XYZ file of C-alpha atoms in Angstrom:
468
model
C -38.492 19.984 -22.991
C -36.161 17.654 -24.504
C -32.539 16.746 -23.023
C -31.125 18.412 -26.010
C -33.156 21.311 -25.770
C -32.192 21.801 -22.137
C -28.029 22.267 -22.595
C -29.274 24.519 -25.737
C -29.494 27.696 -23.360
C -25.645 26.838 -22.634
C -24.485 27.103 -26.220
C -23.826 29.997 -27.662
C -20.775 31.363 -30.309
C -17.389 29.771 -29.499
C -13.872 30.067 -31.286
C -12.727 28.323 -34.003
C -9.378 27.965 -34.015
C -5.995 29.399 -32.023
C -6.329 32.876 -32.115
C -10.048 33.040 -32.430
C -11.046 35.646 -29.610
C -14.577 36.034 -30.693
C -16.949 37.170 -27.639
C -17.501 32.860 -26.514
C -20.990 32.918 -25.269
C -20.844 29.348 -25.132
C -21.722 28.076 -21.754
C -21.213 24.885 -20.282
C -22.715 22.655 -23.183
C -20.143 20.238 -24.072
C -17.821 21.251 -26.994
C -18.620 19.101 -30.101
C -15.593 17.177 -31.496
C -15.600 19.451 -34.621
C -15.424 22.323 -32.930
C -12.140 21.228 -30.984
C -8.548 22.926 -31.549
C -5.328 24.015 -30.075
C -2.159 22.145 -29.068
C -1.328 20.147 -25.973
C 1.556 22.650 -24.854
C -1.187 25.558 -24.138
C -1.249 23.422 -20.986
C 1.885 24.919 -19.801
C 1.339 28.305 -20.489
C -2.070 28.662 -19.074
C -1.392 27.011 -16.154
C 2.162 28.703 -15.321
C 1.100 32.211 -15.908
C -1.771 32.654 -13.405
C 1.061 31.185 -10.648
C 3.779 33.973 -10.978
C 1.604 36.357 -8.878
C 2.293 38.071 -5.360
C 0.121 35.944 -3.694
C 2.571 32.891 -4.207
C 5.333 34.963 -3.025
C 2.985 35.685 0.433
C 2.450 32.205 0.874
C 6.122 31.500 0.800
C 6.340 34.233 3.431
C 4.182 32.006 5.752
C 6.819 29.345 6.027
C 9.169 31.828 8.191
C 6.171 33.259 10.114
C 5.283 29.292 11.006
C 9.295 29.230 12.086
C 10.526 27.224 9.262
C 14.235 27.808 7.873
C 14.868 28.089 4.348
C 15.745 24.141 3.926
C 13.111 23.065 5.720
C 10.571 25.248 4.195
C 11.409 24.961 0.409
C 10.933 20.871 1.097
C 7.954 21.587 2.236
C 6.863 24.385 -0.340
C 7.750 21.575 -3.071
C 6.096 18.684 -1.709
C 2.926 20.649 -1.024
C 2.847 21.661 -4.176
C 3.682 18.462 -6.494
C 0.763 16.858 -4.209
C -1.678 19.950 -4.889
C -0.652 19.788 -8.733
C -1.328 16.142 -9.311
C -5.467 15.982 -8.930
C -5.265 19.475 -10.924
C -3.519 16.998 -13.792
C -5.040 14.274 -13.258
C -8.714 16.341 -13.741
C -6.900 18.467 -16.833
C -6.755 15.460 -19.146
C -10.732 14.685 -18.477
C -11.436 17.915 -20.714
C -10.117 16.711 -24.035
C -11.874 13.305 -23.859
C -15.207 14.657 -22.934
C -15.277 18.299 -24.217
C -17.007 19.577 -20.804
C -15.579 21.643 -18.169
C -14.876 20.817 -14.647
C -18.300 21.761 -12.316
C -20.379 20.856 -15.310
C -18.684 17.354 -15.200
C -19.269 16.749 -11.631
C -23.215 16.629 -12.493
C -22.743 12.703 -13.056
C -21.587 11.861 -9.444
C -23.407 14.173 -7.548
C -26.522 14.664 -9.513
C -29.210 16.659 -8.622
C -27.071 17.780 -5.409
C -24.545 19.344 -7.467
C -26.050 22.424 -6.282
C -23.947 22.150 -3.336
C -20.151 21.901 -4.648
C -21.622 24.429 -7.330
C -22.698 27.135 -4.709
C -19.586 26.491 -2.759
C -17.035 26.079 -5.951
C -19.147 30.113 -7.352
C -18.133 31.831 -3.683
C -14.547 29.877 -3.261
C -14.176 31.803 -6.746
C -14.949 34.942 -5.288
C -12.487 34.187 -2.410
C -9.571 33.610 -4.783
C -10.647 36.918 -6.887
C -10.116 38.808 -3.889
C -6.558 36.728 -3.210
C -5.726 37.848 -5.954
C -6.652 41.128 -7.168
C -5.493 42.155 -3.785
C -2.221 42.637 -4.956
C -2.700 44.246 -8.131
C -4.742 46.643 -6.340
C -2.086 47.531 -4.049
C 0.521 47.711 -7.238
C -2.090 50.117 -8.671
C -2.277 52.112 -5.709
C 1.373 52.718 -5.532
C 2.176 52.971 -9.329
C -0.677 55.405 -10.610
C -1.704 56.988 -6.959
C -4.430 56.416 -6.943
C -6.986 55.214 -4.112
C -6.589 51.654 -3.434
C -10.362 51.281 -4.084
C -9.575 52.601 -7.435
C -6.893 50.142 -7.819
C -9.350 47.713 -6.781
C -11.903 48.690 -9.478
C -9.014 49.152 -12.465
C -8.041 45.505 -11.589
C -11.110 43.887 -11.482
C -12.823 46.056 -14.748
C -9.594 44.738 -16.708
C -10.122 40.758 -15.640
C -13.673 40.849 -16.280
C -12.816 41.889 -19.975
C -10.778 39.336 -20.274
C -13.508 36.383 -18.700
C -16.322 37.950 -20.543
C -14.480 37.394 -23.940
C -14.060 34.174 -22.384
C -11.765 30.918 -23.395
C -9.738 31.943 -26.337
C -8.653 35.045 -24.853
C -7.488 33.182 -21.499
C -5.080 31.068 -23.128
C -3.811 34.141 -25.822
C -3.207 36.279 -22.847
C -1.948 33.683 -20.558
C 0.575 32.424 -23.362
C 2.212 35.920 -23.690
C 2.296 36.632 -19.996
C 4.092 33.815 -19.438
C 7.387 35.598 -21.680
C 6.669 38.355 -19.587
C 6.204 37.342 -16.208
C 9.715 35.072 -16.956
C 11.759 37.994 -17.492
C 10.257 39.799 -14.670
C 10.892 37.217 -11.983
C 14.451 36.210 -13.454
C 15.045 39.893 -12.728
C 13.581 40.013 -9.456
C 15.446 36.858 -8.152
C 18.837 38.231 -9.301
C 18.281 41.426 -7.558
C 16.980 39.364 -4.208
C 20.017 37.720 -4.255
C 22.270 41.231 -5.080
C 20.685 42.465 -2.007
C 21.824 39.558 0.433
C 18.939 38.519 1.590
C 19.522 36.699 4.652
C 17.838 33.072 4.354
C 16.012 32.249 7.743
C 16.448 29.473 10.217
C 14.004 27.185 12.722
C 12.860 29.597 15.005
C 11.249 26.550 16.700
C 12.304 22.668 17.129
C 11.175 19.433 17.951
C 7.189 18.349 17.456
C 6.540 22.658 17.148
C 8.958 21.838 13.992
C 7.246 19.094 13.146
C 3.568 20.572 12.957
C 4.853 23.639 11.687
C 6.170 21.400 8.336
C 3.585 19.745 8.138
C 1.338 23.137 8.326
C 3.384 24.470 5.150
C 2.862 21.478 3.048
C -0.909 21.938 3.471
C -0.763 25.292 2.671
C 1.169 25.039 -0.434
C -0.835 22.082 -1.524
C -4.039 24.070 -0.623
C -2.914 26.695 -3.264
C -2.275 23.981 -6.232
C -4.999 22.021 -5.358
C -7.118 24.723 -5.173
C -7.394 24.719 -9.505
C -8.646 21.373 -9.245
C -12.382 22.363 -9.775
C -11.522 24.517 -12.853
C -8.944 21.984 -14.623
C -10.744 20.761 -17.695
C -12.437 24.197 -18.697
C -9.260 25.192 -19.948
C -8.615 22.133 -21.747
C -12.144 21.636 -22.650
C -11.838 22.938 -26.822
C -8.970 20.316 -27.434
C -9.190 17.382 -29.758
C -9.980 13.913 -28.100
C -6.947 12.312 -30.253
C -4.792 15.020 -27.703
C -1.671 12.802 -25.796
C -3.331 12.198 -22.365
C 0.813 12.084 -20.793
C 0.992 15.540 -22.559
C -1.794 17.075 -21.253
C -1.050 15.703 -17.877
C 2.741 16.333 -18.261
C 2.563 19.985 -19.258
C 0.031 20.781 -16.265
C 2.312 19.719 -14.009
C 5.102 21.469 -15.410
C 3.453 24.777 -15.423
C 1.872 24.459 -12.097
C 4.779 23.491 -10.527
C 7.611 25.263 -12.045
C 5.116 28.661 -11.269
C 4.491 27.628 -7.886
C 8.295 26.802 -6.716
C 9.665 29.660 -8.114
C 7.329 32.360 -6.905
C 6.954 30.571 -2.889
C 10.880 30.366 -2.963
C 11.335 34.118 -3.526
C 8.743 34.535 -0.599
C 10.611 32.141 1.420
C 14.428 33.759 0.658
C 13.372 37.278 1.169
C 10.236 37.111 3.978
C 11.889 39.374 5.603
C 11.452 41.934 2.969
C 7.881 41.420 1.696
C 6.429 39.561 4.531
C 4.049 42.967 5.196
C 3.171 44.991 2.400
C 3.967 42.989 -0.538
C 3.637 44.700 -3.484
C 5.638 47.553 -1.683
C 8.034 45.106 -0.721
C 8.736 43.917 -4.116
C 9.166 47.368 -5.789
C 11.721 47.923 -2.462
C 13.505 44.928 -3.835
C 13.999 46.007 -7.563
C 15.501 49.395 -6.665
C 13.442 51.771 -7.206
C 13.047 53.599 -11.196
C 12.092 51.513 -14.028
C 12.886 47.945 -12.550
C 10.452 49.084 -9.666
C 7.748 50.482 -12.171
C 7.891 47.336 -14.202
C 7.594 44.757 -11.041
C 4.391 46.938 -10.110
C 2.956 46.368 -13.939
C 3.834 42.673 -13.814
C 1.917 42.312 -10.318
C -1.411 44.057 -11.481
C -0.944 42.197 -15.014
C -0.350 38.513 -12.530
C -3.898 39.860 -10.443
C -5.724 40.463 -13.881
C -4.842 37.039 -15.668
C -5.572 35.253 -12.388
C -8.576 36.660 -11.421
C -9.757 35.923 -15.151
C -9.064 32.181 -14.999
C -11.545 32.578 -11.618
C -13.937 34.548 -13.130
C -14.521 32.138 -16.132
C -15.033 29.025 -13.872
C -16.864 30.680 -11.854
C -19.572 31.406 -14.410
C -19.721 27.469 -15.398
C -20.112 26.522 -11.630
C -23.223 28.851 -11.494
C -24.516 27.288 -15.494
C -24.044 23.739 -13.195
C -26.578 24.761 -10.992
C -29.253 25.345 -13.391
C -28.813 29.273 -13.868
C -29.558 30.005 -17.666
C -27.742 32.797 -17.641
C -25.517 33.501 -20.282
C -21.427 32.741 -19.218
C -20.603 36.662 -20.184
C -23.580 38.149 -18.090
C -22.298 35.587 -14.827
C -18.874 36.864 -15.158
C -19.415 40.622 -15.292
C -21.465 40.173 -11.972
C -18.576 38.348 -10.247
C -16.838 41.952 -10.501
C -18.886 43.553 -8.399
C -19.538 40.867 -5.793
C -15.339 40.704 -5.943
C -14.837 44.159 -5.001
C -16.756 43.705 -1.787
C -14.346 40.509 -1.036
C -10.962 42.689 -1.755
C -12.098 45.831 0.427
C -12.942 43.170 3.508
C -9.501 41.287 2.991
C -7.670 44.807 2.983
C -9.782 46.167 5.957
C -7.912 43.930 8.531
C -5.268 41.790 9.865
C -4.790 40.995 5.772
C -1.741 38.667 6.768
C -4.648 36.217 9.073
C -7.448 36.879 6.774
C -5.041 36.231 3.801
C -4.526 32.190 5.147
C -7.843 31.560 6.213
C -9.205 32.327 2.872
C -6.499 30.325 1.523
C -7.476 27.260 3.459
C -11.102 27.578 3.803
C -11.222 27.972 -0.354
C -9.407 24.911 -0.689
C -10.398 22.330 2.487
C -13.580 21.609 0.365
C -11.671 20.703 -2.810
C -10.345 17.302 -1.038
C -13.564 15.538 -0.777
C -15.084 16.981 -4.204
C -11.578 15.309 -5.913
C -12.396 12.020 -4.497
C -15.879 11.645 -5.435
C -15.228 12.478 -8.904
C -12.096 10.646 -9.253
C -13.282 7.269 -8.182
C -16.728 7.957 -10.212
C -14.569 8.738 -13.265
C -12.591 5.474 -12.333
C -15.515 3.139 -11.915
C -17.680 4.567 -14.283
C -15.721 5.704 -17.281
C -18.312 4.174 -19.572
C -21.100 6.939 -18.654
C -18.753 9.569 -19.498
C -18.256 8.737 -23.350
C -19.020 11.925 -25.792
C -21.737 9.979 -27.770
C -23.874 9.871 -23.987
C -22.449 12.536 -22.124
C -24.802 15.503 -23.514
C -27.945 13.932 -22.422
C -26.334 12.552 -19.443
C -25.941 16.065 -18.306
C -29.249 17.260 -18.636
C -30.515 17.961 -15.591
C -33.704 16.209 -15.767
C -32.010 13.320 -16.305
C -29.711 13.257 -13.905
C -30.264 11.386 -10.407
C -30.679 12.426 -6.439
C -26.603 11.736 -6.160
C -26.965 11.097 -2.902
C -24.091 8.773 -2.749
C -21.225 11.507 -3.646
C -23.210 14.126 -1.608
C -23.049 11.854 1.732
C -19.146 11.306 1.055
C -18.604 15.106 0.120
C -20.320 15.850 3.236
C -19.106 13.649 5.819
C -15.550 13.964 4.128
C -15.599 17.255 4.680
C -16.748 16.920 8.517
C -14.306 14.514 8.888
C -12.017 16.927 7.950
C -12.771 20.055 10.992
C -10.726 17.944 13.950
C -7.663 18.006 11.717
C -7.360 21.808 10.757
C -5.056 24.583 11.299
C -6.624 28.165 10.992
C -7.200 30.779 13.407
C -11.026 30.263 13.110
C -11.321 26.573 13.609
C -8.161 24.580 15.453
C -9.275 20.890 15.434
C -8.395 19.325 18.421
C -6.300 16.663 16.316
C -4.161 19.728 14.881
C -3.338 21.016 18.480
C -1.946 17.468 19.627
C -0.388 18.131 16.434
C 1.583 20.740 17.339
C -0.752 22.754 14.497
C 0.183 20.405 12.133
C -2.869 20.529 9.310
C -3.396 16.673 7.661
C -6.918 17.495 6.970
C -6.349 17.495 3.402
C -5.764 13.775 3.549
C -8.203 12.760 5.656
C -10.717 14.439 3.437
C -9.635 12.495 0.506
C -9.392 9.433 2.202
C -12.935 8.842 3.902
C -15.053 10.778 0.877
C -13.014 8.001 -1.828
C -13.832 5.194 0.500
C -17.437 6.300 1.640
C -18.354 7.267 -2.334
C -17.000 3.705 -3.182
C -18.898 1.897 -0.986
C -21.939 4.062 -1.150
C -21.844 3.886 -5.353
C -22.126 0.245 -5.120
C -25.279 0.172 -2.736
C -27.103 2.755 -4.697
C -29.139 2.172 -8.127
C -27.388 2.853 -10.965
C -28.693 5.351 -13.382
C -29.943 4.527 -16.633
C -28.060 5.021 -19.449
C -28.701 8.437 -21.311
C -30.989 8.437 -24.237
C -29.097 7.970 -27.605
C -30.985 9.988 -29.649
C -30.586 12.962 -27.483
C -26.774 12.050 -27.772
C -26.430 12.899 -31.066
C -28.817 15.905 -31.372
C-alpha cells in the first residue's frame, strides 16, 4: 500500500466554507490548500469560549486554599497563564502552514513512538472531559432536577453532537458562545462585587508564601498549557497566506483574556464557590432568572469545552494508526467520559479536581519541547508539498530521539512536583513550590537537540506521493 493510499482512510467529507457544518468525516489527513477557509479572528473566539467555564473559576479558588491573598494570587493567576498561553500560540500558527492538526503533526519527531504521546494525549482528553462536564452536570442537576448522573449523560450526549459534526460546528458554536458567555460573566462579576465579597489575604508568609506562589503559577499555566496538544486542529482549514502575528496574536488574546477573567472571579469570591461551584454561582446571581441563566451558561461552557476535547481526542487516536473514522472515535469518548465524571464526583472532588489538573498537563512540557525545537531545526521536512507522505506511517522512522527526551523529561520532572499523590522531594524543600513545568521543558529541548543531531536523518518523503 502506497503512502497516499495509507492517509486515504483519514479523509473523508469536510466543509467548504464558514458556515459549512456538514457531518466532517475527515480525519487527520492533511487539509489540501484548496480546501482551506475562514478568517484569522476565529482564533479568538474559539479559543476564548471554551475558557469562561466553572472550572476556571475553581482553579482561581485554589489560590486562597494554597493561602494566597488576592494581590498575590491574581499575579500569579496572570503569569501562569500568559506562560501556559504562549506554546498554545506558538503551536496555533503551525496549522495554517501545514494544514495538519496537532498529534498528527508530532508523527515527524517522534515517529513510530508516537504511540506514546498519542495514548497519553487520547486519556489526558478524557481527564479534561470529566473537568469539565463536571460542572455542567452539577448545573443540570440543580436546574432541571434531575439525577446528577442524568446531568452527566445530558452534558456529555450534547458535546458529542457537537464533536461528531466535527470542525465547522466547533468554531460556529464557539463564535456565538463567546456573545453569550460575555454577557453572562459581565453580569456575574457586577453582582460579585454588589455582594461585597471580601477579597482574601496571606494566610501564610515567608518561603510557605513563596512555594505557595509559585504552586499557583503552575497551576494556572497547567490549565493554558494544557491546549497545547490540540492547537493547530482548530486552525488546521485556514489558508497558508493567513498573518502568522494574527493567528498567534488572537490565540493569545482569547486564551488569556478567558482565563484572567474567569480565575479572578474564583479568586475574589472563593469564599463563596470554593465547595459546590455551580451552586455557588447560582447563590451569587440571586436566585430567579439571573440564577437560571448562570446554570444554562455553565452546562452550555461544559458542552463547548468538552467538544473541543472530544475532537482532538479522536485525531490523537487516527495518530496512532486506528482507522477509525473521527465521528465513530468521538461518540466512544462519551461513554468512556461518563465513567471519568462519576469517579471525580464520588470523592474529595476539590483533591481529585487538582491532581487531574496537573497530572493532564505535567506531560505536555516535554511533548512542547520536542516538537518545538524539531519544528525549529527542521522546518524544511514540514513543507505541504512533503508533508503527506512524510506522515505515512510506513515511512516514518523509530523516533527514538524525541521519545528518549519525552521520557527522561518527563522523569526529570517527578522530584519537582506538587500533588497529593506524588510530592517530589525538590517541591518539599520548596515549601510545595511546583517548577516541574520548567524543568520538563528544559532537559527534553536540550536532550532532543543533542540527540537529533546524533541520530540519522530521515529521508526525504517521496514526491510523487506528495502530490497524490
Amino acid at each position: 500500500m502506497s503512502a497516499a493510499d495509507e492517509l486515504t482512510a483519514y479523509e473523508g467529507a469536510r466543509p467548504a466554507r464558514t458556515g459549512d457544518t456538514v457531518l466532517e468525516t475527515q480525519g487527520m489527513a492533511p487539509i489540501p490548500e484548496d480546501s482551506r477557509y475562514g478568517g484569522i479572528w476565529r482564533m479568538f473566539t474559539v479559543w476564548f469560549t471554551p475558557n469562561m467555564e466553572i472550572s476556571g473559576i475553581f482553579i482561581g479558588t485554589l489560590a486562597v486554599t494554597f493561602g494566597l491573598g488576592f494581590g498575590l494570587g491574581l499575579v500569579a493567576i496572570v503569569l501562569g497563564i500568559v506562560l501556559g498561553t504562549l506554546p498554545v500560540a506558538i503551536l496555533c500558527t503551525w496549522g495554517p502552514k501545514t494544514g495538519t492538526g496537532q498529534l498528527p503533526l508530532a508523527r515527524m519527531p517522534f515517529g513510530k513512538s508516537v504511540v506514546l504521546p498519542a495514548v497519553v494525549q487520547w486519556f489526558s482528553t478524557i481527564g479534561w472531559i470529566a473537568l469539565t462536564a463536571l460542572f455542567g452536570a452539577q448545573a443540570a442537576h440543580l436546574l432541571l432536577h434531575i439525577p446528577f448522573w442524568a446531568g452527566a449523560l445530558l452534558v456529555l450526549a450534547c458535546e458529542g453532537v457537537i464533536s461528531i459534526y466535527g470542525y465547522e460546528l466547533v468554531h460556529q458554536v464557539e463564535k456565538w458562545g463567546a456573545l453569550v458567555m460575555i454577557a453572562l460573566f459581565l453580569v456575574l462579576t457586577v453582582r460579585i462585587f454588589q455582594h461585597h465579597v471580601a477579597l482574601p489575604h496571606d494566610t501564610v508568609s515567608g518561603g510557605a508564601l513563596i512555594g505557595a506562589f509559585v504552586l499557583m503559577v503552575t497551576v494556572a499555566l497547567s490549565g493554558a498549557i494544557s491546549w497545547a496538544s490540540y492547537a493547530s486542529d482548530y486552525s488546521r482549514y485556514m489558508k497558508p497566506s493567513s498573518s502568522t502575528l494574527g493567528v498567534f496574536g488572537y490565540t493569545m488574546a482569547g486564551m488569556v483574556l478567558s482565563y484572567v477573567w474567569v480565575m479572578t472571579i474564583g479568586l475574589a469570591a472563593a469564599s463563596i464557590v470554593a465547595n459546590q461551584t455551580a451552586a455557588g454561582v447560582s447563590s451569587l446571581m440571586g436566585g430567579g432568572l439571573l440564577s437560571g441563566l448562570a446554570l444554562v451558561a455553565i452546562m452550555f461552557a461544559s458542552i463547548v469545552s468538552s467538544a473541543m476535547n472530544d475532537y482532538s481526542g479522536a485525531l490523537a487516536l487516527q495518530t496512532l494508526g486506528a482507522r477509525v473514522k473521527r465521528p465513530l472515535i468521538s461518540a466512544a469518548v462519551v461513554v468512556v467520559a461518563f465513567a471519568a465524571i462519576m469517579w471525580i464526583n464520588g470523592g474529595d472532588t476539590s483533591t481529585r479536581f487538582e491532581n487531574v489538573l496537573l497530572f493532564v498537563g505535567y506531560w505536555l512540557s516535554p511533548f512542547s519541547a520536542v516538537v518545538m525545537i524539531d519544528w525549529l531545526y527542521s522546518r524544511g521536512r514540514y513543507r505541504p508539498s512533503l508533508l503527506r507522505s512524510a506522515l505515512a506511517f510506513r515511512n516514518l522512522a523509530s523516533g527514538w530521539p524525541a521519545l528518549v527526551a519525552f521520557v527522561v523529561g518527563f522523569g526529570a520532572m517527578v522530584p519537582f512536583m506538587n500533588t497529593s499523590i506524588v510530592v517530589g522531594p525538590v517541591a518539599s524543600a520548596l515549601h510545595g513550590a511546583d517548577i516541574a513545568f520548567y524543568v520538563g521543558f528544559a532537559v527534553a529541548a536540550v536532550l532532543y537537540y543533542v540527540l537529533r543531531r546524533i541520530a540519522p536523518r530521515p529521508a526525504p518523503a517521496p514526491v510523487e506521493a506528495a502530490g497524490e
